[in-house]
């Protein structure tokens, strides 16, 4: 699965880890994140992420 980086702060969403603090299970691809998920570091919306 592909990783995505926040272009605002540099946070990398790794689907192998997910985002347990938000309730996103490991194995969740970026495309399958909940619509209201935002960068856990800076709060940027998903459209501020780029595939790396």
JSON list of C-alpha atoms in Angstrom, two decimals:
[
{"chain": "A", "resi": 1, "resn": "UNK", "atom": "CA", "xyz": [0.00, 0.00, 0.00]},
{"chain": "A", "resi": 2, "resn": "UNK", "atom": "CA", "xyz": [1.10, 3.52, -0.75]},
{"chain": "A", "resi": 3, "resn": "UNK", "atom": "CA", "xyz": [2.16, 6.09, 1.81]},
{"chain": "A", "resi": 4, "resn": "UNK", "atom": "CA", "xyz": [0.99, 9.69, 1.67]},
{"chain": "A", "resi": 5, "resn": "UNK", "atom": "CA", "xyz": [2.74, 12.79, 3.03]},
{"chain": "A", "resi": 6, "resn": "UNK", "atom": "CA", "xyz": [1.09, 15.94, 4.34]},
{"chain": "A", "resi": 7, "resn": "UNK", "atom": "CA", "xyz": [2.45, 18.81, 2.25]},
{"chain": "A", "resi": 8, "resn": "UNK", "atom": "CA", "xyz": [1.79, 21.23, 5.12]},
{"chain": "A", "resi": 9, "resn": "UNK", "atom": "CA", "xyz": [3.78, 19.58, 7.92]},
{"chain": "A", "resi": 10, "resn": "UNK", "atom": "CA", "xyz": [5.46, 16.47, 6.49]},
{"chain": "A", "resi": 11, "resn": "UNK", "atom": "CA", "xyz": [3.48, 13.85, 8.45]},
{"chain": "A", "resi": 12, "resn": "UNK", "atom": "CA", "xyz": [3.45, 10.52, 6.60]},
{"chain": "A", "resi": 13, "resn": "UNK", "atom": "CA", "xyz": [0.33, 8.37, 6.67]},
{"chain": "A", "resi": 14, "resn": "UNK", "atom": "CA", "xyz": [1.48, 4.75, 6.60]},
{"chain": "A", "resi": 15, "resn": "UNK", "atom": "CA", "xyz": [-1.39, 2.34, 5.91]},
{"chain": "A", "resi": 16, "resn": "UNK", "atom": "CA", "xyz": [0.48, -0.47, 7.63]},
{"chain": "A", "resi": 17, "resn": "UNK", "atom": "CA", "xyz": [0.17, 1.52, 10.89]},
{"chain": "A", "resi": 18, "resn": "UNK", "atom": "CA", "xyz": [-3.12, 3.34, 10.29]},
{"chain": "A", "resi": 19, "resn": "UNK", "atom": "CA", "xyz": [-4.05, 6.04, 12.80]},
{"chain": "A", "resi": 20, "resn": "UNK", "atom": "CA", "xyz": [-4.97, 4.27, 16.04]},
{"chain": "A", "resi": 21, "resn": "UNK", "atom": "CA", "xyz": [-5.59, 7.56, 17.87]},
{"chain": "A", "resi": 22, "resn": "UNK", "atom": "CA", "xyz": [-8.40, 8.29, 15.38]},
{"chain": "A", "resi": 23, "resn": "UNK", "atom": "CA", "xyz": [-9.63, 4.69, 15.29]},
{"chain": "A", "resi": 24, "resn": "UNK", "atom": "CA", "xyz": [-8.18, 3.88, 11.85]},
{"chain": "A", "resi": 25, "resn": "UNK", "atom": "CA", "xyz": [-7.06, 0.27, 11.84]},
{"chain": "A", "resi": 26, "resn": "UNK", "atom": "CA", "xyz": [-3.74, -0.91, 10.42]},
{"chain": "A", "resi": 27, "resn": "UNK", "atom": "CA", "xyz": [-4.19, -1.95, 6.81]},
{"chain": "A", "resi": 28, "resn": "UNK", "atom": "CA", "xyz": [-6.50, 0.97, 5.94]},
{"chain": "A", "resi": 29, "resn": "UNK", "atom": "CA", "xyz": [-5.48, 2.51, 2.63]},
{"chain": "A", "resi": 30, "resn": "UNK", "atom": "CA", "xyz": [-5.46, 6.29, 2.26]},
{"chain": "A", "resi": 31, "resn": "UNK", "atom": "CA", "xyz": [-8.41, 6.05, -0.14]},
{"chain": "A", "resi": 32, "resn": "UNK", "atom": "CA", "xyz": [-10.45, 4.25, 2.51]},
{"chain": "A", "resi": 33, "resn": "UNK", "atom": "CA", "xyz": [-9.91, 6.79, 5.29]},
{"chain": "A", "resi": 34, "resn": "UNK", "atom": "CA", "xyz": [-13.08, 8.32, 6.74]},
{"chain": "A", "resi": 35, "resn": "UNK", "atom": "CA", "xyz": [-14.08, 11.52, 4.96]},
{"chain": "A", "resi": 36, "resn": "UNK", "atom": "CA", "xyz": [-13.55, 13.62, 8.06]},
{"chain": "A", "resi": 37, "resn": "UNK", "atom": "CA", "xyz": [-10.05, 12.28, 8.76]},
{"chain": "A", "resi": 38, "resn": "UNK", "atom": "CA", "xyz": [-7.44, 15.06, 8.90]},
{"chain": "A", "resi": 39, "resn": "UNK", "atom": "CA", "xyz": [-3.70, 15.15, 9.48]},
{"chain": "A", "resi": 40, "resn": "UNK", "atom": "CA", "xyz": [-3.19, 14.20, 13.13]},
{"chain": "A", "resi": 41, "resn": "UNK", "atom": "CA", "xyz": [-0.29, 16.64, 13.45]},
{"chain": "A", "resi": 42, "resn": "UNK", "atom": "CA", "xyz": [-1.51, 19.85, 11.83]},
{"chain": "A", "resi": 43, "resn": "UNK", "atom": "CA", "xyz": [-5.18, 19.26, 10.99]},
{"chain": "A", "resi": 44, "resn": "UNK", "atom": "CA", "xyz": [-4.75, 19.61, 7.21]},
{"chain": "A", "resi": 45, "resn": "UNK", "atom": "CA", "xyz": [-7.50, 17.98, 5.12]},
{"chain": "A", "resi": 46, "resn": "UNK", "atom": "CA", "xyz": [-6.84, 14.93, 2.96]},
{"chain": "A", "resi": 47, "resn": "UNK", "atom": "CA", "xyz": [-6.47, 17.02, -0.21]},
{"chain": "A", "resi": 48, "resn": "UNK", "atom": "CA", "xyz": [-3.24, 18.38, 1.28]},
{"chain": "A", "resi": 49, "resn": "UNK", "atom": "CA", "xyz": [-1.56, 14.97, 1.05]},
{"chain": "A", "resi": 50, "resn": "UNK", "atom": "CA", "xyz": [0.59, 13.65, -1.78]},
{"chain": "A", "resi": 51, "resn": "UNK", "atom": "CA", "xyz": [1.49, 10.09, -2.65]},
{"chain": "A", "resi": 52, "resn": "UNK", "atom": "CA", "xyz": [5.13, 9.21, -1.93]}
]
